[in-house]
XYZ file of C-alpha atoms in Angstrom:
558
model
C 67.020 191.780 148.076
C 63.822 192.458 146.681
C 60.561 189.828 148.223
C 60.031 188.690 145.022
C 63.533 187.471 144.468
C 63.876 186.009 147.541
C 60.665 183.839 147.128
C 61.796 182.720 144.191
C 65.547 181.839 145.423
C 64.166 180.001 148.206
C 61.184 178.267 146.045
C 64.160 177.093 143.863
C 66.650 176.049 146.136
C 64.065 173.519 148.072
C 62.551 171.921 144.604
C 66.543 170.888 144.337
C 66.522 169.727 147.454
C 63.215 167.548 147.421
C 64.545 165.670 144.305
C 63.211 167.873 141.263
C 65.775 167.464 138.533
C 64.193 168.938 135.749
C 62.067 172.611 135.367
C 60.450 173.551 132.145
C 59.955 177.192 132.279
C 57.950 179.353 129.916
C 58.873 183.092 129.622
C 56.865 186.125 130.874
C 56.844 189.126 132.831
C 54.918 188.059 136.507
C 57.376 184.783 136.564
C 60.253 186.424 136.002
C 61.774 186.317 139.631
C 61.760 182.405 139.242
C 63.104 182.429 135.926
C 66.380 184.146 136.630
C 66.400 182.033 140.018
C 66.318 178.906 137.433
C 68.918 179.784 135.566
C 71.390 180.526 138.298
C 70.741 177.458 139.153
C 71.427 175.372 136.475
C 74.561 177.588 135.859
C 75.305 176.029 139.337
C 74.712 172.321 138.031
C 71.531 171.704 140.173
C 68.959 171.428 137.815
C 67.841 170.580 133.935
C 65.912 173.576 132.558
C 64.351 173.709 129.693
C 62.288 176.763 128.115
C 59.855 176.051 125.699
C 57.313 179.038 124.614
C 54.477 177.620 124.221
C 53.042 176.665 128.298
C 50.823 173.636 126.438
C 53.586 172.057 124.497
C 56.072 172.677 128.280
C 53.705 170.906 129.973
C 53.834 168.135 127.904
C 57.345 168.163 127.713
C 57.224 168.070 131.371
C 54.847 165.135 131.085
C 57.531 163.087 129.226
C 60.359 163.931 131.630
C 58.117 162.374 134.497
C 56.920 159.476 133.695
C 59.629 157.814 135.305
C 58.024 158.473 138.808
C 60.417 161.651 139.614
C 58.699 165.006 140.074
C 59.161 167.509 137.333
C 58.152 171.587 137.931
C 56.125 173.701 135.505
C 56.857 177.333 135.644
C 54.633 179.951 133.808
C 52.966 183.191 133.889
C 49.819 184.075 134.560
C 46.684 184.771 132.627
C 46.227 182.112 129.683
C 49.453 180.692 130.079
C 47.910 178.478 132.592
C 44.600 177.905 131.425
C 46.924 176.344 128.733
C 48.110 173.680 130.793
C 44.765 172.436 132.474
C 44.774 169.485 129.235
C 48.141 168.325 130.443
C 46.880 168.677 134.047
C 43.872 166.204 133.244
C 46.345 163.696 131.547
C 48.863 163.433 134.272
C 46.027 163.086 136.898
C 44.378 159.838 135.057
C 47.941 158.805 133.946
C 49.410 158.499 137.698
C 52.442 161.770 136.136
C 54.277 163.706 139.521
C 53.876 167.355 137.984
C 54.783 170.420 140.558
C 52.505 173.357 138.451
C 54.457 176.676 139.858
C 51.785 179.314 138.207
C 52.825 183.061 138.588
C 49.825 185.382 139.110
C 49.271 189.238 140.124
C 48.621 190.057 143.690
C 45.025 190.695 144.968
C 44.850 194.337 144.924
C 45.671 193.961 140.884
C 43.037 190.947 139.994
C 40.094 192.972 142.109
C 41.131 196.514 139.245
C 41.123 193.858 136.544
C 44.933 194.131 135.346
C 46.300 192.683 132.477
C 46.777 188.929 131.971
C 44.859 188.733 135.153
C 42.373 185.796 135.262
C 40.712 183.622 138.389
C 43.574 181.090 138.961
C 42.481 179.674 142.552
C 42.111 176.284 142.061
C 42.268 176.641 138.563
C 42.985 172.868 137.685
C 39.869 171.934 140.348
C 39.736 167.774 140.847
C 42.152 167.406 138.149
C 45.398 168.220 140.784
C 45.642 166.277 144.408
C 46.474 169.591 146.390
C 46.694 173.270 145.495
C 47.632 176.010 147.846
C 47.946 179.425 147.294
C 51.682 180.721 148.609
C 51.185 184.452 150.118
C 52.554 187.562 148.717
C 55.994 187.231 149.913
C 56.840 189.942 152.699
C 60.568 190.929 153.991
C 59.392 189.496 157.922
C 60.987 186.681 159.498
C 59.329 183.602 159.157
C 58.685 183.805 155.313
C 61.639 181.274 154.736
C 60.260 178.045 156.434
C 56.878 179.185 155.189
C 58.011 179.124 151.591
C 59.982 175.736 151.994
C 57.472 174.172 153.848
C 54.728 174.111 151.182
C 56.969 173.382 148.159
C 58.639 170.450 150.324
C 55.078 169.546 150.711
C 54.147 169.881 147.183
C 56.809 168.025 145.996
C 56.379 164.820 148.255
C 52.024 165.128 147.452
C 52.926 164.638 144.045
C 55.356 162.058 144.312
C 52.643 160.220 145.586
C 53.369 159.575 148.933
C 52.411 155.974 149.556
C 49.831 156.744 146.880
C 49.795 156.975 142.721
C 51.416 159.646 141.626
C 49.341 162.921 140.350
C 49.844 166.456 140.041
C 49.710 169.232 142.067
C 49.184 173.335 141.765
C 50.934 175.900 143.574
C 49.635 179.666 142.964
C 52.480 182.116 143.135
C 51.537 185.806 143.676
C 54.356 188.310 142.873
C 54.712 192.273 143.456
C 56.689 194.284 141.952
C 59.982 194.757 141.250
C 59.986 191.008 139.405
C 63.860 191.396 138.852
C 66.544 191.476 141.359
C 67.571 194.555 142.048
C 71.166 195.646 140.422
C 72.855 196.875 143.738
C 71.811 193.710 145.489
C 69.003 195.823 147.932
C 69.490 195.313 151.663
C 69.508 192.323 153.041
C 66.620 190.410 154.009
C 65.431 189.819 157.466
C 65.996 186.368 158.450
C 68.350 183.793 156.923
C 67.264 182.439 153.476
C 69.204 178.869 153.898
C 67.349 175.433 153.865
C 68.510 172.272 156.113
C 71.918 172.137 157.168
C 72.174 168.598 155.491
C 71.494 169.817 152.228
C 67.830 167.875 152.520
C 64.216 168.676 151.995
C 62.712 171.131 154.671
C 60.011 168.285 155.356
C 61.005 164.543 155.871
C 58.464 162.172 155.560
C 58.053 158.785 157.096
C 57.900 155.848 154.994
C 54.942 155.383 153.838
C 53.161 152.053 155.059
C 53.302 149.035 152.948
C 50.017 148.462 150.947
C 47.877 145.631 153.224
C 44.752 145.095 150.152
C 45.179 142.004 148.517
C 42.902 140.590 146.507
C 42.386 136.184 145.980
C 42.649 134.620 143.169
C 40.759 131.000 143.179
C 40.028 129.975 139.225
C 42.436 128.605 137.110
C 40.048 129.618 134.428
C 41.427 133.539 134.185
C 43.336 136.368 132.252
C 45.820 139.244 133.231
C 44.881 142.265 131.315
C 47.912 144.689 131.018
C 47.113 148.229 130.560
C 49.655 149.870 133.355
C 52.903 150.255 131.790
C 54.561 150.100 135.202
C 53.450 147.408 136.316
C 54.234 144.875 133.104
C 56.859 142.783 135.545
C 54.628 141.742 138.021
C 51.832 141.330 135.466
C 53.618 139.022 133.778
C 54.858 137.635 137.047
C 50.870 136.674 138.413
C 50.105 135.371 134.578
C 53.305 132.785 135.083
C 52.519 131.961 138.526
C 48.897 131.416 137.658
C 49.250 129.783 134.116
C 47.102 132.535 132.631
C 47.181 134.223 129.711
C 48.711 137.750 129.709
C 47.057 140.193 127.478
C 47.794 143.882 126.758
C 46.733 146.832 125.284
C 49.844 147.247 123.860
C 49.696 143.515 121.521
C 53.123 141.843 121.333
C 55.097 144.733 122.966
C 54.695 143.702 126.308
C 57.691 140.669 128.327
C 56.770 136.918 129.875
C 56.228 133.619 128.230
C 52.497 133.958 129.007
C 51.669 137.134 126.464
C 49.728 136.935 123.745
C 50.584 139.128 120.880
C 47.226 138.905 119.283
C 44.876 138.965 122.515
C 43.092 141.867 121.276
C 41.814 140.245 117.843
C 40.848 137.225 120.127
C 38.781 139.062 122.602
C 37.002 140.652 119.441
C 35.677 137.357 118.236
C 32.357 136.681 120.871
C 32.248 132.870 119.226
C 35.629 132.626 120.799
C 35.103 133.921 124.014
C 31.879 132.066 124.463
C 33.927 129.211 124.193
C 36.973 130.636 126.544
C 35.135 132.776 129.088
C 37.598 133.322 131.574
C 36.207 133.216 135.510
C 38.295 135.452 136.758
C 40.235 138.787 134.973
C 42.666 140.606 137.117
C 42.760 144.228 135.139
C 46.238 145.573 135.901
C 46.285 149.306 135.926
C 43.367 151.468 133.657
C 42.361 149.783 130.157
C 41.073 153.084 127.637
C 41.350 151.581 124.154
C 39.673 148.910 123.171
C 35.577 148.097 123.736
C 36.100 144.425 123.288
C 37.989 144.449 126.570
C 35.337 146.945 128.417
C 32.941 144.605 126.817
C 35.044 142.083 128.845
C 35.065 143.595 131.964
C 31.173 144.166 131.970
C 30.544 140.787 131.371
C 28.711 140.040 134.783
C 29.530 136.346 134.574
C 33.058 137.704 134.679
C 35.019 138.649 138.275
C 36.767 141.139 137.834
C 39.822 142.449 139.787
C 41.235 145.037 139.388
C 44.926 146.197 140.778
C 45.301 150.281 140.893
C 46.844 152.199 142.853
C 45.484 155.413 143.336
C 42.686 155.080 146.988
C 41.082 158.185 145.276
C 39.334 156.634 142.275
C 39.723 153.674 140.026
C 38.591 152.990 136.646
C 35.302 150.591 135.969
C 33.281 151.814 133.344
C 30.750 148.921 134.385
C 30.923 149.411 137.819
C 31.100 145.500 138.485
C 34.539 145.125 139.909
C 34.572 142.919 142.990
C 37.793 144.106 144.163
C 40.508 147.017 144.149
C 43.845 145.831 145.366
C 47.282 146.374 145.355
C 48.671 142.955 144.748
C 47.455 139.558 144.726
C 47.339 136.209 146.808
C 47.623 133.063 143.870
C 48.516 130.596 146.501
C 44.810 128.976 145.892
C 45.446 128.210 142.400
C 46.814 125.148 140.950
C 47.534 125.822 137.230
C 45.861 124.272 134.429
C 47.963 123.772 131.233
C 45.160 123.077 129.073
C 43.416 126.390 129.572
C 46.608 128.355 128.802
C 47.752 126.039 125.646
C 44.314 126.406 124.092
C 44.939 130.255 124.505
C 48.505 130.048 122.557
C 47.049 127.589 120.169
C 44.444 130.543 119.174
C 47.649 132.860 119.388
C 49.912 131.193 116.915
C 46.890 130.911 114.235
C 45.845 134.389 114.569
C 49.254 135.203 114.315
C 50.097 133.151 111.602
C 47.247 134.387 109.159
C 47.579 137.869 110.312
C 51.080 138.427 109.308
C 49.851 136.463 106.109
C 46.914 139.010 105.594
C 48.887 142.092 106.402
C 51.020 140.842 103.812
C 48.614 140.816 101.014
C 47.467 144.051 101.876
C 48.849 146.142 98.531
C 48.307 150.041 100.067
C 50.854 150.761 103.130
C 47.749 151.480 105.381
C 48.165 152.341 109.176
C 47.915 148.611 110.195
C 50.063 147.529 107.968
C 53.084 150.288 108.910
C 52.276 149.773 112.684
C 53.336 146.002 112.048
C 56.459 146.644 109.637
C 57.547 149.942 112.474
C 57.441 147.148 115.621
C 59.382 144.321 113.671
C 62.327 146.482 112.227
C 62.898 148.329 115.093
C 65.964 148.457 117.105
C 66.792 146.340 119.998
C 65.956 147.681 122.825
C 64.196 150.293 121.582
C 61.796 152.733 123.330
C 58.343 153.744 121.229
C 55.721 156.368 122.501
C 52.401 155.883 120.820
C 50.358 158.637 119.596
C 46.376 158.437 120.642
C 43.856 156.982 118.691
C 44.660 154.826 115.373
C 48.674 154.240 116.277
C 48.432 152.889 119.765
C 45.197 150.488 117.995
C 47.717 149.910 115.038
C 50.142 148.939 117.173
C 48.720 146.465 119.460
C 45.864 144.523 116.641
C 49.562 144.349 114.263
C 52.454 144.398 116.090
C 54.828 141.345 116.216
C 56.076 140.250 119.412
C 58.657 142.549 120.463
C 59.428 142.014 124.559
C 62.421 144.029 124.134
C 60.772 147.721 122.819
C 59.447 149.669 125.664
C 56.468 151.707 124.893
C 55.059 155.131 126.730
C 51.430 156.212 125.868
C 49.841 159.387 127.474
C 46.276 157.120 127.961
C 45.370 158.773 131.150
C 43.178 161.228 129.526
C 43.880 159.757 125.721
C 43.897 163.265 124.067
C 46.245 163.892 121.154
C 47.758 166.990 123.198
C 51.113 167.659 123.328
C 52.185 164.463 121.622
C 55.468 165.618 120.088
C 56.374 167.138 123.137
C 55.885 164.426 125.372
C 57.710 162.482 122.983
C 60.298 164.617 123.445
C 60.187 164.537 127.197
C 60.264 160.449 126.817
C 63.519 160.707 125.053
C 65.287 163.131 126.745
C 65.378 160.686 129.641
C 66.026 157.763 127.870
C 69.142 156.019 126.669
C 67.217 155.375 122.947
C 67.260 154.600 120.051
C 64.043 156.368 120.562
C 60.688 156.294 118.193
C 57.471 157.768 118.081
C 54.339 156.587 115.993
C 52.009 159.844 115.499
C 49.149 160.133 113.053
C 48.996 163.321 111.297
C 46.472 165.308 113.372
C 48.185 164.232 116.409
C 51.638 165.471 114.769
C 50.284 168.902 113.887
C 48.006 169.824 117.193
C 51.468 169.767 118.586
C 53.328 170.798 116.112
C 55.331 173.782 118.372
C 57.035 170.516 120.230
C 59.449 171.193 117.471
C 60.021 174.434 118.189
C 63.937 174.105 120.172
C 65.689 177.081 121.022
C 69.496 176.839 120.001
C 69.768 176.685 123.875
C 67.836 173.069 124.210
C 69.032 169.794 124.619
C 67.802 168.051 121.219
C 66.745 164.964 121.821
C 67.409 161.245 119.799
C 64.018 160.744 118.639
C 62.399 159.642 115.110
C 59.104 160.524 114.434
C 57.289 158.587 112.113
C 54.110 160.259 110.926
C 51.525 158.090 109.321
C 49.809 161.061 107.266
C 46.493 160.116 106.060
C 45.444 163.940 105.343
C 42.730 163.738 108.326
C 41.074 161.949 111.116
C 41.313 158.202 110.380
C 40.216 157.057 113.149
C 36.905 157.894 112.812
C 36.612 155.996 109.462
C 35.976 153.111 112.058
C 33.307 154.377 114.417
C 30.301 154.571 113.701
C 30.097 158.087 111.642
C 32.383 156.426 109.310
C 29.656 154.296 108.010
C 28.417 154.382 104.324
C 25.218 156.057 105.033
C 26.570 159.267 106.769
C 29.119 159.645 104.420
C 27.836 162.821 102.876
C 28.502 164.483 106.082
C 31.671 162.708 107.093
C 34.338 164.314 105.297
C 33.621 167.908 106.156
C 32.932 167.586 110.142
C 34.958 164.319 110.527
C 37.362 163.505 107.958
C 38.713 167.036 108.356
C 41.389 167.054 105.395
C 44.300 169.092 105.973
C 46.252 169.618 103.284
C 49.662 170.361 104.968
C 52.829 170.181 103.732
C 54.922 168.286 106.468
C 58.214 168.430 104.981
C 57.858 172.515 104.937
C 57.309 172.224 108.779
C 59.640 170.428 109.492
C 62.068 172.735 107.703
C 60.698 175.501 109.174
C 61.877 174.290 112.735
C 65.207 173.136 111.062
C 64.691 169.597 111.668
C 64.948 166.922 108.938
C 62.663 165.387 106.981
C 61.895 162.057 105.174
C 59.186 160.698 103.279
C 59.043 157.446 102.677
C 57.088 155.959 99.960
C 57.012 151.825 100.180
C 57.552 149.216 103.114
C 61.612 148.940 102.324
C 62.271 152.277 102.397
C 60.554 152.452 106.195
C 62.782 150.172 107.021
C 65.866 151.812 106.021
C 64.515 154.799 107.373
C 63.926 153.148 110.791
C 67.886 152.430 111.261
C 69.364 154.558 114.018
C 70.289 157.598 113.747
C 71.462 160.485 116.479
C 69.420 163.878 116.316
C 65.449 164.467 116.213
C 64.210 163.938 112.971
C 60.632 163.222 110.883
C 59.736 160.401 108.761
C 56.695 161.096 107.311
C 54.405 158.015 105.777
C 51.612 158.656 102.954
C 48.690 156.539 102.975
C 44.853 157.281 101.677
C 42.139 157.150 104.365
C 39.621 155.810 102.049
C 39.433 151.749 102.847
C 40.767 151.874 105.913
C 37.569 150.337 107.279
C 38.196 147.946 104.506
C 41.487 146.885 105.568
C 40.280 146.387 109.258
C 36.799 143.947 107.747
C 39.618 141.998 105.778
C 42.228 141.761 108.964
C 39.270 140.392 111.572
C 38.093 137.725 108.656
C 41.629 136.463 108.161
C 41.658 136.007 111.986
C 38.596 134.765 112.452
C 38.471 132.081 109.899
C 41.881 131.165 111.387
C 40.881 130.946 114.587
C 36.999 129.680 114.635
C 37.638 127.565 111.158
C-alpha cells in the first residue's frame, strides 16, 4: 500500500468515527487518494458523499448539510479549488457552521519549483477558520497511524465546537505520488492501520463545562430581539417569562405568544419608539439586516445584552453592550401587562393595514410575493432565505407563520452559494422544502443545479423573484432620484437571462408564474427540485416600500 492511500484510508475511517456523516468531494488529480477512500466507504454504508464540481457551490452544499450542528468534510484539490471556498469559509465562521476543510496540496519540494496548480495554501482561510494544521507528507514508518487520527479526531471535535460555537476548521493535506492505490495491493504497510477497538474516535473528550455567564435582567420595560435561529425556543421562552415583546429578524416566522409579526415596521417608526423605548434589549444571537434595529442597539439610553456564544468575538456594531452571556437570570422581574399589550395593540394595527396595503398594491412586487409565499405555504414547512431583498421581504410582509422553519446564511450575508446551500438545507430535512432567491442570488450560484445522475436530488422549490437586476439597491441610498443616471449601469446591473433555458439546461423544471393565484398553485407540494420563477419590474420598488411604511405609520401613530 502506497503512503498516499494509506493516509487517506485512515483520514477516512476516523472522520466516520468522530461523527462526520456527510463528505462533499470535488474531483481532481492531488485528492485523488481520498476520493477513492470516499467512495469505498460509502459503498460500505458509512458515509453520504456527494460530488459536486464546482469547490464554491460544494462548499455551500456542505454549508446546508451542517447547519444542524453535525460536522460535515470538504474535500478538494489544490490550487484554486480552495481559494474557491475561502467565501463559504467566512460565512460558516460568522454563522456558528462545523465545516472539516480537507484541502489536497503538492508536497514542498513541488511548491518551492513552482508546479502546476500549486499556490500558498498555509493558513489559507487565516482568522476566518478556528484551527488549521498542516498534516505531514505521509511516510511508510510506524507511528504515522495515531498521528493521522489524532489531528482529524481533533479537527473534528474543534469544529464541533467543543463547549464553544461552532466554526470551521482547515486541514492541509500534502500528497506524493502515486495518488492511486496501487493495482497489486503494494506491500504492506508498517504498522497496523486500525482505529479504536470500540469503533470510537481516536480522541475522547471530556464534557465540556456548563456555561457559568449569566447576565440580569431587572426592567420590565424590555425586548427580546431574535436573530439566532437556534436559539428561537429559549428566546421565546425569556420573552414569556419576562412579559416582553419578542421580535425577529425573520417577522412572523418565528414561535411564542409574545412575537410580533410586524416588529420590524415598528422599530422603523422613531415617533413610536420615543414613546416605547425599551430599558433593557436582550439581542439573542447576531442581528445583520435591518439598521432600525442597529439603530436600536446604539441607542445609549438602551442596555443592551447580548446572548452569543462564541468567547472569541461577538457582534456590536456600537460597541455599547453591557453584557455577553450565555443565558439569563429573570427572577428580578415582575411582569408588566401593560407594556406588552401596548406592544400587540401596535402589532394588530400594523398588521391589519399592512395586509390591507399589500393588498392594494396592483404589480406583484417583492413585498408583496414575500407575503403571499409565507401565507400559502405548507404546514410545517422549511424556507431558506436568499440575502438581501427576500430575507427583508420576508420579515417587513410575512404573516405569522410559527410553524415554517427558516435557514438564512447571515453570518457573512453574501449571496454565495445560495442554491446550493439550499440544497444542503433540504437534503437533511423532512420538507416540503422552499427557497425564496432573488435573481442575482439565483444565478451567482447557478452550478447548485448542476446534479450528477449519481446525486441524491433533493425536495426543494425554488421560487425566484426575477426583477432583471439588483433590487435591493433601489432602496439605499444610490437608488435615489438624483444618481439615477449612473444607477442602472453600475447598480441596477440588468441581466437579461433567460431562466427557464437554465433550468432546462440542468434538466430541472421550470415554472413561471404570472399573477398571485397562480403562485399559489404553484406553491402546493410537490416531490423533486424544481424552479418557479416570478416576474416583477424593479422600477417603483422604492415606491412600494414609501407606500407600505405610510400605511403603517398612519395606522399605528394616527
Amino acid at each position: 500500500m502506497n503512503p498516499a492511500t494509506a493516509q487517506a484510508q485512515v483520514m477516512v475511517d476516523e472522520l466516520v468515527r468522530d461523527g462526520v456523516r456527510h463528505v462533499v468531494l470535488s474531483p481532481g488529480s492531488r485528492n485523488a487518494a481520498l476520493a477513492f477512500a470516499l467512495q469505498r466507504a460509502e459503498v460500505a454504508g458509512r458515509v453520504r458523499l456527494h460530488v459536486r464540481v464546482d469547490e464554491r457551490s460544494a462548499g455551500y452544499l456542505a454549508l446546508g448539510l451542517a447547519v444542524g450542528g453535525t460536522p460535515v468534510a470538504v474535500v478538494c484539490t489544490s490550487g484554486t479549488a480552495a481559494a474557491n471556498l475561502h467565501p463559504v469559509v467566512s460565512e460558516a465562521r460568522h454563522a456558528g457552521v462545523p465545516l472539516v476543510l480537507l484541502t489536497a496540496d503538492r508536497p514542498p519540494e513541488l511548491r518551492a519549483a513552482g508546479a502546476n496548480q500549486s499556490i500558498d495554501q498555509n493558513r489559507l482561510y487565516t482568522s476566518a477558520v478556528r484551527w488549521f494544521d498542516e498534516i505531514a507528507v505521509a511516510e511508510n514508518r510506524p507511528g504515522q497511524n495515531a498521528y493521522w487520527r489524532s489531528q482529524v479526531c481533533r479537527a473534528v471535535h474543534t469544529a464541533a465546537g467543543g463547549g464553544r460555537q461552532s466554526a470551521p476548521v482547515h486541514l492541509n493535506v500534502p500528497f506524493r505520488e502515486p495518488l492511486v492505490p496501487d493495482e497489486d495491493g503494494g506491500a504492506e504497510w508498517c504498522e497496523s492501520l486500525e482505529g479504536r477497538a470500540d469503533g470510537g474516535p481516536w480522541t475522547g473528550f471530556g464534557a465540556a463545562a456548563a456555561a457559568s455567564a449569566v447576565a440580569e435582567v431587572r426592567s420590565a420595560r424590555g425586548l427580546v430581539l431574535l436573530a439566532d435561529r437556534d436559539a428561537a425556543e429559549r428566546a421565546a421562552a425569556w420573552a414569556r417569562e419576562l412579559g416582553w415583546p419578542l421580535l425577529s429578524e425573520t417577522g412572523g416566522v418565528v414561535a411564542g405568544e409574545n412575537a410580533l409579526s410586524t416588529g420590524m415596521w415598528l422599530l422603523a417608526l422613531p415617533e413610536f419608539v420615543r414613546q416605547h423605548r425599551p430599558e433593557q434589549v436582550v439581542c439573542v444571537g447576531r442581528p445583520t439586516v435591518f439598521r432600525q434595529v442597529q439603530r436600536l442597539l446604539a441607542d445609549s439610553g438602551v442596555e443592551v445584552i447580548l446572548v452569543h456564544s462564541d468567547p472569541d468575538g461577538w457582534p456590536a456594531p456600537a460597541h455599547d453592550v453591557s453584557a455577553v452571556a450565555d443565558g439569563l437570570d429573570t427572577t428580578a422581574v415582575t411582569p408588566d401587562p401593560e407594556w406588552l399589550d401596548s406592544w400587540r395593540a401596535a402589532d394588530h394595527r400594523a398588521r391589519t393595514e399592512l395586509s390591507a396595503a399589500l393588498e392594494r398594491e396592483e404589480v406583484d412586487s417583492g413585498p408583496v410575493v414575500a407575503g403571499r409565499l409565507v401565507e400559502e405555504l405548507p404546514a410545517d414547512s422549511l424556507l431558506v432565505l436568499g440575502s438581501s431583498n427576500p430575507a427583508r421581504d420576508v420579515a417587513l410582509c410575512g404573516v405569522r407563520r410559527p410553524d415554517v422553519r427558516v435557514h438564512r446564511n447571515r453570518g457573512a450575508a453574501g449571496i454565495d452559494g445560495l442554491v446550493s446551500t439550499a440544497v444542503g438545507v433540504a437534503l437533511e430535512s423532512s420538507g416540503p422544502n422552499y427557497a425564496l432567491l432573488g435573481d442575482l442570488g439565483f444565478l451567482h450560484d447557478s452550478n447548485g443545479l448542476l446534479l450528477g445522475p449519481h446525486e441524491r436530488r433533493p425536495d426543494l422549490t425554488i421560487v425566484v423573484y426575477n426583477d432583471d437586476g439588483g433590487g435591493i439597491f433601489s432602496l439605499l441610498e444610490q437608488g435615489r432620484s438624483a444618481r439615477s443616471a449612473t444607477f442602472e449601469r453600475v447598480f441596477g446591473t440588468p441581466h437579461g437571462t433567460d431562466l427557464a433555458a437554465l433550468c432546462a439546461a440542468h434538466h430541472v423544471p421550470h415554472e413561471l408564474v404570472t399573477g398571485r393565484e397562480e403562485l399559489a398553485s404553484a406553491l402546493r407540494y410537490r416531490p423533486g427540485l424544481r424552479v418557479v420563477e416570478v416576474r416583477a419590474p424593479r422600477e417603483g420598488l422604492r415606491g412600494v416600500h414609501d407606500r407600505l411604511h405610510e400605511a403603517v405609520s398612519a395606522a399605528v401613530l394616527g
